[in-house]
CSV table of C-alpha atoms in Angstrom, one decimal:
chain,number,residue,atom,x,y,z
A,19,MET,CA,24.4,86.1,-14.9
A,20,ARG,CA,26.3,84.8,-11.9
A,21,PHE,CA,25.0,81.9,-9.8
A,22,VAL,CA,25.2,82.3,-6.1
A,23,SER,CA,24.3,79.3,-3.9
A,24,ALA,CA,23.2,80.1,-0.3
A,25,VAL,CA,24.5,77.5,2.1
A,26,LEU,CA,23.7,77.4,5.8
A,27,LEU,CA,26.5,75.5,7.5
A,28,CYS,CA,25.4,74.1,10.9
A,29,ILE,CA,26.8,71.8,13.5
A,30,VAL,CA,23.7,70.4,15.2
A,31,ALA,CA,22.6,70.6,18.8
A,32,ALA,CA,19.6,70.3,21.1
A,33,ALA,CA,17.7,73.4,22.1
A,34,ALA,CA,15.8,73.9,25.3
A,35,VAL,CA,12.1,74.8,25.3
A,36,CYS,CA,10.6,76.9,27.9
A,37,ALA,CA,7.0,77.6,28.6
A,38,GLU,CA,5.6,81.1,28.8
A,39,LEU,CA,4.4,82.0,32.3
A,40,VAL,CA,1.2,83.7,32.7
A,41,GLY,CA,0.8,85.3,36.1
A,42,GLY,CA,3.0,82.5,37.7
A,43,VAL,CA,1.1,79.7,35.9
A,44,ALA,CA,2.6,78.2,32.7
A,45,ASP,CA,0.4,78.7,29.6
A,46,TYR,CA,-1.2,75.3,29.4
A,47,GLU,CA,-2.6,75.9,26.0
A,48,SER,CA,0.8,76.6,24.5
A,49,LEU,CA,2.2,73.5,26.2
A,50,TYR,CA,-0.7,71.4,25.0
A,51,HIS,CA,-0.1,72.6,21.4
A,52,SER,CA,3.6,71.9,21.8
A,53,ALA,CA,2.7,68.3,22.9
A,54,VAL,CA,0.4,67.8,19.9
A,55,GLU,CA,3.0,69.1,17.5
A,56,SER,CA,5.6,66.8,19.0
A,57,TYR,CA,3.1,64.0,18.7
A,58,LEU,CA,2.5,64.7,15.0
A,59,GLY,CA,6.2,65.0,14.5
A,60,ALA,CA,6.9,61.6,16.2
A,61,GLN,CA,9.0,63.4,18.9
A,62,TRP,CA,7.7,61.1,21.6
A,63,ALA,CA,9.9,62.1,24.5
A,64,GLN,CA,9.2,65.8,24.0
A,65,CYS,CA,5.5,65.0,23.6
A,66,VAL,CA,5.5,63.3,27.1
A,67,VAL,CA,7.3,66.3,28.7
A,68,SER,CA,5.0,68.9,27.1
A,69,ALA,CA,1.8,66.9,27.8
A,70,LYS,CA,2.7,66.4,31.5
A,71,ASP,CA,3.6,70.1,31.9
A,72,ALA,CA,0.3,71.1,30.2
A,73,LEU,CA,-1.7,68.9,32.5
A,74,ALA,CA,0.2,70.1,35.6
A,75,SER,CA,-0.3,73.7,34.6
A,76,TYR,CA,-4.0,73.2,33.9
A,77,ARG,CA,-4.4,71.5,37.3
A,78,LYS,CA,-2.6,74.4,39.0
A,79,LEU,CA,-4.8,76.9,37.2
A,80,VAL,CA,-7.9,75.0,38.3
A,81,ASP,CA,-6.7,75.0,41.9
A,82,VAL,CA,-6.1,78.7,41.7
A,83,VAL,CA,-9.6,79.4,40.4
A,84,VAL,CA,-11.3,77.0,42.9
A,85,ASN,CA,-9.4,78.5,45.8
A,86,CYS,CA,-10.3,82.0,44.7
A,87,ARG,CA,-14.0,81.0,44.4
A,88,ILE,CA,-13.9,79.6,47.9
A,89,LYS,CA,-12.2,82.7,49.2
A,90,CYS,CA,-14.6,85.0,47.4
A,91,ASP,CA,-17.8,83.0,48.2
A,92,ASP,CA,-18.2,84.8,51.5
A,93,GLN,CA,-18.2,88.2,49.9
A,94,ARG,CA,-21.5,89.8,50.9
A,95,VAL,CA,-23.0,93.2,51.1
A,96,GLY,CA,-24.9,94.1,54.3
A,97,THR,CA,-26.4,91.8,56.9
A,98,GLY,CA,-29.9,90.8,58.0
A,99,PRO,CA,-33.1,91.1,55.9
A,100,GLU,CA,-31.7,93.7,53.5
A,101,ARG,CA,-29.5,91.0,52.0
A,102,ALA,CA,-32.6,89.6,50.3
A,103,THR,CA,-33.2,92.7,48.2
A,104,VAL,CA,-32.4,92.8,44.5
A,105,ASN,CA,-29.9,95.6,44.9
A,106,ALA,CA,-28.1,93.7,47.7
A,107,PHE,CA,-28.0,90.6,45.5
A,108,TYR,CA,-26.3,92.4,42.6
A,109,ALA,CA,-24.0,94.2,44.9
A,110,ALA,CA,-22.9,90.9,46.4
A,111,ARG,CA,-22.3,89.4,42.9
A,112,ALA,CA,-20.3,92.4,41.9
A,113,ALA,CA,-18.2,92.1,45.0
A,114,GLN,CA,-17.6,88.4,44.2
A,115,ALA,CA,-16.6,89.2,40.6
A,116,ARG,CA,-14.2,91.9,41.8
A,117,CYS,CA,-12.7,89.5,44.3
A,118,LEU,CA,-12.2,86.8,41.7
A,119,ARG,CA,-10.6,89.2,39.3
A,120,ASN,CA,-8.2,90.5,41.9
A,121,CYS,CA,-7.5,87.0,43.2
A,122,ALA,CA,-6.9,85.1,39.9
A,123,GLY,CA,-5.7,88.1,38.0
A,124,VAL,CA,-4.2,87.4,34.6
A,125,ARG,CA,-3.9,83.7,35.4
A,126,GLN,CA,-7.2,83.2,33.7
A,127,ASP,CA,-5.5,83.3,30.4
A,128,GLY,CA,-8.4,83.1,28.0
A,129,ALA,CA,-7.6,79.7,26.4
A,130,SER,CA,-9.6,78.9,23.3
A,131,ASP,CA,-12.9,77.0,23.5
A,132,ALA,CA,-11.4,74.1,21.6
A,133,THR,CA,-8.6,73.7,24.1
A,134,LEU,CA,-10.9,74.0,27.1
A,135,ARG,CA,-13.1,71.3,25.6
A,136,ASP,CA,-10.1,69.0,25.0
A,137,PHE,CA,-9.1,69.3,28.6
A,138,ARG,CA,-12.6,68.8,29.9
A,139,ASP,CA,-12.8,65.7,27.7
A,140,ARG,CA,-9.4,64.4,28.9
A,141,VAL,CA,-8.0,64.4,25.4
A,142,PRO,CA,-4.5,65.3,26.6
A,143,TYR,CA,-4.3,62.0,28.4
A,144,TYR,CA,-4.8,60.2,25.0
A,145,TYR,CA,-1.8,62.0,23.6
A,146,LEU,CA,0.2,61.3,26.8
A,147,GLN,CA,-0.6,57.6,26.8
A,148,ARG,CA,0.2,57.2,23.1
A,149,CYS,CA,3.5,59.1,23.5
A,150,TYR,CA,4.4,57.1,26.6
A,151,PHE,CA,4.0,53.8,24.6
A,152,GLU,CA,5.8,55.1,21.5
A,153,CYS,CA,8.7,56.4,23.7
A,154,LYS,CA,8.8,53.0,25.4
A,155,GLU,CA,8.8,51.3,22.0
A,156,GLN,CA,12.0,53.2,21.2
A,157,CYS,CA,13.8,52.0,24.3
A,158,PRO,CA,15.3,48.9,22.6
A,159,ASP,CA,16.7,51.0,19.8
A,160,GLN,CA,18.0,53.7,22.3
A,161,LEU,CA,19.7,51.0,24.3
A,162,SER,CA,21.4,49.6,21.2
A,163,TYR,CA,24.3,52.2,21.2
A,164,LEU,CA,27.8,51.5,22.4
A,165,ASP,CA,30.4,54.2,22.3
A,166,GLY,CA,28.0,56.4,20.3
A,167,HIS,CA,27.5,53.8,17.5
A,168,ARG,CA,24.3,51.9,16.9
A,169,ARG,CA,24.4,48.1,17.1
A,170,PRO,CA,21.5,46.6,15.0
A,171,ASN,CA,19.6,43.8,16.8
A,172,PHE,CA,21.6,44.5,19.9
A,173,PHE,CA,19.3,42.7,22.3
A,174,ALA,CA,18.9,39.7,20.0
A,175,SER,CA,22.7,39.4,19.6
A,176,PHE,CA,23.1,38.3,23.1
A,177,TYR,CA,21.2,35.1,22.2
A,178,HIS,CA,23.5,34.7,19.2
A,179,TYR,CA,26.5,34.7,21.5
A,180,LEU,CA,24.7,32.4,23.9
A,181,GLN,CA,23.9,29.7,21.3
A,182,PHE,CA,27.6,29.6,20.2
A,183,SER,CA,28.9,29.6,23.8
A,184,TYR,CA,26.5,26.8,24.8
A,185,TYR,CA,27.5,24.7,21.8
A,186,GLN,CA,31.2,25.1,22.7
A,187,LEU,CA,30.4,24.0,26.3
A,188,GLY,CA,28.5,21.0,25.0
A,189,LYS,CA,25.1,22.3,26.3
A,190,LEU,CA,23.2,21.5,23.2
A,191,GLU,CA,19.7,22.0,24.7
A,192,LYS,CA,20.6,25.5,25.9
A,193,ALA,CA,22.1,26.2,22.4
A,194,CYS,CA,18.8,25.2,20.7
A,195,GLU,CA,16.8,27.3,23.1
A,196,ALA,CA,19.0,30.3,22.4
A,197,THR,CA,18.6,29.9,18.6
A,198,GLN,CA,14.8,29.9,18.9
A,199,SER,CA,15.0,32.9,21.2
A,200,TYR,CA,17.0,34.8,18.6
A,201,LEU,CA,14.7,33.8,15.8
A,202,LEU,CA,11.7,35.0,17.8
A,203,LEU,CA,13.3,38.5,17.8
A,204,VAL,CA,14.8,38.4,14.3
A,205,PRO,CA,12.8,35.9,12.3
A,206,ASP,CA,14.4,36.7,8.9
A,207,ASP,CA,18.0,36.0,9.9
A,208,SER,CA,19.2,33.3,7.5
A,209,ASP,CA,22.4,32.6,9.4
A,210,MET,CA,20.5,31.7,12.5
A,211,TRP,CA,18.1,29.5,10.5
A,212,TYR,CA,21.2,27.7,9.2
A,213,ASN,CA,22.5,27.3,12.8
A,214,GLN,CA,19.2,25.9,13.9
A,215,ALA,CA,19.2,23.4,11.0
A,216,PHE,CA,22.7,22.3,12.0
A,217,TYR,CA,21.6,21.7,15.6
A,218,ALA,CA,18.4,19.9,14.4
A,219,GLN,CA,20.4,17.3,12.3
A,220,LEU,CA,22.5,16.3,15.3
A,221,PRO,CA,21.6,12.8,16.6
A,222,ALA,CA,21.1,14.0,20.2
A,223,THR,CA,18.8,16.9,19.4
A,224,GLN,CA,15.2,16.8,20.5
A,225,ASP,CA,12.4,18.9,18.8
A,226,ALA,CA,11.2,20.1,22.2
A,227,TRP,CA,14.5,21.9,22.8
A,228,PHE,CA,13.6,24.5,20.1
A,229,LYS,CA,11.6,26.6,22.5
A,230,ALA,CA,12.3,30.3,23.2
A,231,ARG,CA,13.3,31.3,26.6
A,232,GLN,CA,10.5,32.6,28.9
A,233,GLU,CA,11.9,36.2,29.2
A,234,VAL,CA,12.0,36.5,25.4
A,235,GLU,CA,8.4,35.2,25.0
A,236,GLU,CA,7.2,37.6,27.6
A,237,TYR,CA,9.1,40.5,26.0
A,238,VAL,CA,7.7,39.8,22.5
A,239,ARG,CA,4.1,39.3,23.9
A,240,ARG,CA,4.4,42.6,25.8
A,241,ARG,CA,5.5,44.5,22.7
A,242,GLU,CA,2.7,43.0,20.7
A,243,GLU,CA,0.2,44.0,23.3
A,244,GLU,CA,1.6,47.5,23.4
A,245,GLN,CA,1.3,47.8,19.6
A,246,GLU,CA,-2.3,46.8,19.9
A,247,THR,CA,-2.8,49.5,22.6
A,248,ILE,CA,-1.1,52.1,20.4
A,249,LYS,CA,-3.5,51.2,17.5
A,250,ALA,CA,-6.5,51.5,19.8
A,251,ILE,CA,-5.3,54.9,21.0
A,252,GLU,CA,-4.7,56.1,17.4
A,253,LEU,CA,-8.3,55.1,16.6
A,254,GLN,CA,-9.5,57.0,19.7
A,255,LEU,CA,-7.6,60.1,18.8
A,256,GLY,CA,-8.9,59.9,15.3
A,257,THR,CA,-12.5,60.0,16.5
A,258,VAL,CA,-12.0,62.4,19.3
A,259,VAL,CA,-9.7,65.1,17.8
A,260,ALA,CA,-7.5,65.3,14.7
A,261,LYS,CA,-5.5,68.4,15.5
A,262,PRO,CA,-6.4,71.3,17.9
A,263,GLN,CA,-7.3,74.6,16.5
A,264,VAL,CA,-4.1,76.5,17.0
A,265,ARG,CA,-4.4,80.3,17.5
A,266,GLU,CA,-2.4,82.5,15.3
A,267,SER,CA,0.3,83.1,17.8
A,268,SER,CA,0.6,79.4,18.5
A,269,ALA,CA,0.7,78.5,14.8
A,270,LYS,CA,3.6,81.0,14.3
A,271,ASP,CA,5.7,79.3,17.1
A,272,SER,CA,4.7,75.7,16.3
A,273,SER,CA,7.3,73.1,15.6
A,274,PHE,CA,8.4,72.2,12.0
A,275,ASN,CA,6.4,69.4,10.4
A,276,THR,CA,9.0,66.9,9.3
A,277,SER,CA,6.5,65.0,7.1
A,278,ARG,CA,7.2,67.3,4.2
A,279,VAL,CA,10.9,66.4,4.2
A,280,THR,CA,11.9,63.9,1.5
A,281,VAL,CA,15.1,61.8,1.4
A,282,ILE,CA,16.7,62.3,-2.1
A,283,GLN,CA,19.9,60.2,-1.5
A,284,ASP,CA,20.6,57.8,1.3
A,285,GLU,CA,23.8,56.2,2.7
A,286,LYS,CA,23.8,53.5,-0.1
A,287,ALA,CA,23.5,56.0,-2.9
A,288,LEU,CA,26.2,58.3,-1.4
A,289,ASN,CA,28.6,55.5,-0.4
A,290,GLY,CA,28.9,56.7,3.1
A,291,THR,CA,27.1,57.5,6.3
A,292,ARG,CA,25.3,60.6,5.0
A,293,VAL,CA,22.0,61.7,3.5
A,294,VAL,CA,20.6,64.3,1.2
A,295,ALA,CA,17.0,65.5,1.9
A,296,GLU,CA,14.8,68.3,0.8
A,297,GLY,CA,11.7,70.1,1.9
A,298,PHE,CA,13.1,72.1,4.9
A,299,LEU,CA,12.3,75.5,3.5
A,300,THR,CA,9.4,77.0,1.5
A,301,GLU,CA,10.1,79.2,-1.5
A,302,ASP,CA,9.5,82.3,0.6
A,303,GLU,CA,11.8,81.1,3.3
A,304,CYS,CA,14.5,80.5,0.7
A,305,THR,CA,14.1,84.0,-0.6
A,306,GLY,CA,14.3,85.3,3.0
A,307,LEU,CA,17.6,83.6,3.6
A,308,LEU,CA,19.0,84.8,0.3
A,309,SER,CA,17.9,88.3,1.1
A,310,LEU,CA,19.7,88.1,4.5
A,311,ALA,CA,22.9,87.0,2.8
A,312,ASP,CA,22.6,89.8,0.2
A,313,THR,CA,22.1,92.3,3.0
A,314,ALA,CA,24.7,91.3,5.5
A,315,ALA,CA,27.2,88.7,4.2
A,316,LEU,CA,30.8,89.8,4.0
A,317,THR,CA,33.7,88.3,2.0
A,318,GLY,CA,35.6,85.8,4.1
A,319,ASP,CA,33.4,86.3,7.2
A,320,GLY,CA,33.7,83.1,9.3
A,321,TYR,CA,36.9,82.1,7.4
A,322,ASP,CA,39.3,84.4,9.2
A,323,GLY,CA,38.9,86.9,6.3
A,324,LYS,CA,40.0,84.4,3.7
A,325,GLN,CA,38.1,85.1,0.5
A,326,SER,CA,38.8,81.6,-1.0
A,327,PRO,CA,39.5,79.3,2.0
A,328,HIS,CA,39.1,76.1,0.0
A,329,SER,CA,39.8,76.7,-3.6
A,330,LYS,CA,41.0,79.6,-5.8
A,331,PHE,CA,38.1,78.8,-8.2
A,332,GLU,CA,35.4,80.1,-5.8
A,333,THR,CA,34.9,82.9,-3.3
A,334,PHE,CA,33.0,82.7,0.0
A,335,GLU,CA,30.8,85.4,1.5
A,336,GLY,CA,29.2,84.7,4.9
A,337,ILE,CA,27.5,85.9,8.1
A,338,THR,CA,27.9,84.2,11.4
A,339,ALA,CA,25.3,83.8,14.1
A,340,GLY,CA,27.1,86.4,16.3
A,341,ARG,CA,27.0,89.0,13.6
A,342,ILE,CA,23.3,88.3,12.9
A,343,ALA,CA,22.5,88.8,16.6
A,344,LEU,CA,24.5,92.1,16.6
A,345,LEU,CA,22.9,93.5,13.5
A,346,THR,CA,19.5,92.5,14.7
A,347,ARG,CA,20.0,94.3,18.0
A,348,ASN,CA,21.2,97.4,16.1
A,349,GLY,CA,18.1,97.3,13.8
A,350,GLN,CA,20.2,96.8,10.7
A,351,ILE,CA,18.4,93.5,9.7
A,352,ASP,CA,14.9,92.3,10.1
A,353,LYS,CA,14.4,90.2,13.2
A,354,HIS,CA,12.2,87.8,11.2
A,355,GLN,CA,15.2,87.0,9.0
A,356,ALA,CA,17.2,86.2,12.1
A,357,GLU,CA,14.5,84.0,13.5
A,358,LEU,CA,14.4,82.2,10.1
A,359,PHE,CA,18.1,81.6,10.3
A,360,ILE,CA,17.8,80.0,13.8
A,361,GLU,CA,14.6,78.1,12.8
A,362,ALA,CA,16.3,76.6,9.7
A,363,SER,CA,19.2,75.4,11.9
A,364,GLU,CA,16.8,73.9,14.4
A,365,ARG,CA,14.8,72.1,11.8
A,366,VAL,CA,17.8,70.3,10.4
A,367,ARG,CA,19.2,69.6,13.9
A,368,MET,CA,16.0,67.8,14.8
A,369,TYR,CA,16.0,65.9,11.5
A,370,VAL,CA,19.6,64.7,11.9
A,371,GLU,CA,18.8,63.6,15.5
A,372,SER,CA,15.8,61.6,14.2
A,373,TYR,CA,17.3,60.2,11.0
A,374,PHE,CA,20.4,58.8,12.5
A,375,ASN,CA,18.4,57.4,15.6
A,376,LEU,CA,20.7,59.2,18.0
A,377,ASN,CA,20.5,58.2,21.7
A,378,ALA,CA,21.6,61.7,22.9
A,379,HIS,CA,20.7,65.3,22.1
A,380,LEU,CA,22.9,67.1,19.6
A,381,TYR,CA,24.3,70.5,20.5
A,382,PHE,CA,25.1,73.4,18.2
A,383,SER,CA,28.8,74.1,17.8
A,384,TYR,CA,28.7,76.5,14.9
A,385,THR,CA,26.1,78.0,12.5
A,386,HIS,CA,27.1,80.0,9.4
A,387,LEU,CA,25.1,81.4,6.4
A,388,VAL,CA,27.4,81.3,3.4
A,389,CYS,CA,27.2,82.3,-0.3
A,390,ARG,CA,29.6,80.5,-2.7
A,391,LYS,CA,30.4,82.0,-6.1
A,392,ALA,CA,32.3,80.3,-8.8
A,393,MET,CA,35.2,82.2,-10.3
A,394,SER,CA,36.0,82.4,-14.0
A,395,GLY,CA,37.7,79.2,-15.1
A,396,ALA,CA,35.9,77.1,-12.5
A,397,SER,CA,34.8,74.7,-15.2
A,398,ARG,CA,38.4,73.8,-15.9
A,399,ARG,CA,39.4,73.1,-12.3
A,400,PRO,CA,41.5,70.0,-11.7
A,401,GLU,CA,40.0,66.9,-10.0
A,402,SER,CA,42.3,67.5,-7.0
A,403,ASP,CA,40.6,70.9,-6.4
A,404,MET,CA,38.9,71.2,-3.0
A,405,SER,CA,35.7,72.7,-4.2
A,406,HIS,CA,32.8,70.3,-3.7
A,407,SER,CA,29.3,70.2,-2.2
A,408,ILE,CA,30.4,69.1,1.3
A,409,HIS,CA,33.3,70.6,3.2
A,410,ALA,CA,34.0,68.3,6.2
A,411,ASP,CA,35.6,70.5,8.9
A,412,ASN,CA,35.6,67.8,11.6
A,413,CYS,CA,38.2,65.6,9.9
A,414,ILE,CA,41.1,66.0,7.5
A,415,LEU,CA,40.5,65.0,3.9
A,416,GLN,CA,43.1,62.8,2.4
A,417,LYS,CA,44.0,62.3,-1.3
A,418,SER,CA,42.8,58.7,-0.9
A,419,GLY,CA,39.3,60.0,-0.2
A,420,ASN,CA,39.3,59.2,3.5
A,421,CYS,CA,38.7,61.8,6.1
A,422,LEU,CA,40.8,61.4,9.3
A,423,LYS,CA,39.4,62.5,12.6
A,424,GLN,CA,42.4,64.3,14.1
A,425,LEU,CA,43.5,67.8,14.9
A,426,PRO,CA,43.6,70.6,13.7
A,427,ALA,CA,40.1,69.6,12.4
A,428,TYR,CA,37.2,70.4,14.7
A,429,ILE,CA,37.1,66.8,15.9
A,430,TRP,CA,34.5,67.5,18.7
A,431,ARG,CA,31.9,68.0,16.0
A,432,ASP,CA,30.2,64.6,15.6
A,433,PHE,CA,27.8,65.7,12.8
A,434,ARG,CA,27.9,68.5,10.3
A,435,TYR,CA,25.5,69.5,7.6
A,436,ALA,CA,25.2,71.9,4.8
A,437,PHE,CA,21.8,73.5,3.9
A,438,GLN,CA,21.6,74.6,0.3
A,439,GLY,CA,19.0,77.3,0.0
A,440,ALA,CA,18.8,77.4,-3.8
A,441,LEU,CA,17.8,73.7,-3.9
A,442,LYS,CA,16.2,73.6,-0.4
A,443,SER,CA,18.3,70.5,0.1
A,444,PHE,CA,20.3,69.4,3.1
A,445,TYR,CA,23.4,67.2,3.3
A,446,ALA,CA,24.7,65.5,6.4
A,447,ASP,CA,27.7,63.3,7.1
A,448,THR,CA,29.1,61.9,10.3
A,449,HIS,CA,32.6,62.2,11.8
A,450,LEU,CA,33.7,58.7,10.7
A,451,PRO,CA,36.5,58.3,8.1
A,452,MET,CA,34.8,57.9,4.7
A,453,PRO,CA,35.4,58.2,1.0
A,454,PHE,CA,34.2,61.3,-0.8
């Protein structure tokens, strides 16, 4: 029995989200559900955007309805004493109802009772406030990138440089102040504790000099207060609403819940800047992707027709995103399979963006569904054979194990990942030179 492993090769990117318009007014219920899903997935910036859009859409809808009621309030039937009759009363009410229906039209979109109750109770503001604070909490980390690379303790490192510079200038008091400022931000740094002990044993040093700078004390105090506020909001959200009742259509389009993703191997285990995780697909979704590959994959597709682009010990069958779109349009494959192909790509794009704490959105460069099949004699392949779990196409693999970022490799691809359907696992590595 042959073993075929389905692999979805993707180069990650950010996708735009657009809200469905209902009669010129965005569907605030869908936007609200999107905000809550972003909240549950710790996508704080997207949560803020969706929550603000939902509130703005809701206010716009309320304005439309209020203006329509004002406009239709003067709808009357007849004048004089006959207006007091029962028939006239019902006729006037019918005229008002007809006026409201014609005025507001489909903009009264029939949101669920749970959503209406949440908006009346101002629950979206709880989510918005929490996401604002959480997004703000990420600012120091987001600002810790230079040239696309994260610098741990970037803010605190300024005080590390300051203490050394002050010491070289003979400004001992300022050096002591800088060490205490650094330790207030990074209290477990043994090197800085050693520096402080060195300054403390100098004859001219005074104990009063070991006081953090005012801006650092204010910064730490503000962050502590924000953390307390976040905890209070969490408690409030826990008592007010856990998760809105999502209608069937909304549940189908909701964002992927990253909480079920588990890291199997991290950078330390893999000896490089990469990760292996699982939980991106359900068993049914795995079956769906395998079915798509069985139906539409062609030998050498995506590899310029080369049946064995990497090694003579295995063959590749694949289907590109372009062919999937074409076959879907022609009705040759199920559109739900095409949607799953895109959804699987997006799930991992979001995970890579979150896992590596990127300060910029990622953009898709290439997505490919591939089936790899071992040829006879594969078990006897030499160590130099290029068949392995990860094929880095954004650098050139060397015999030494390093991968050089230079042409003709696709050097503009900063991250790449392979999604193994049979194991529901995902592998990601960066563009940096690294051993395999």
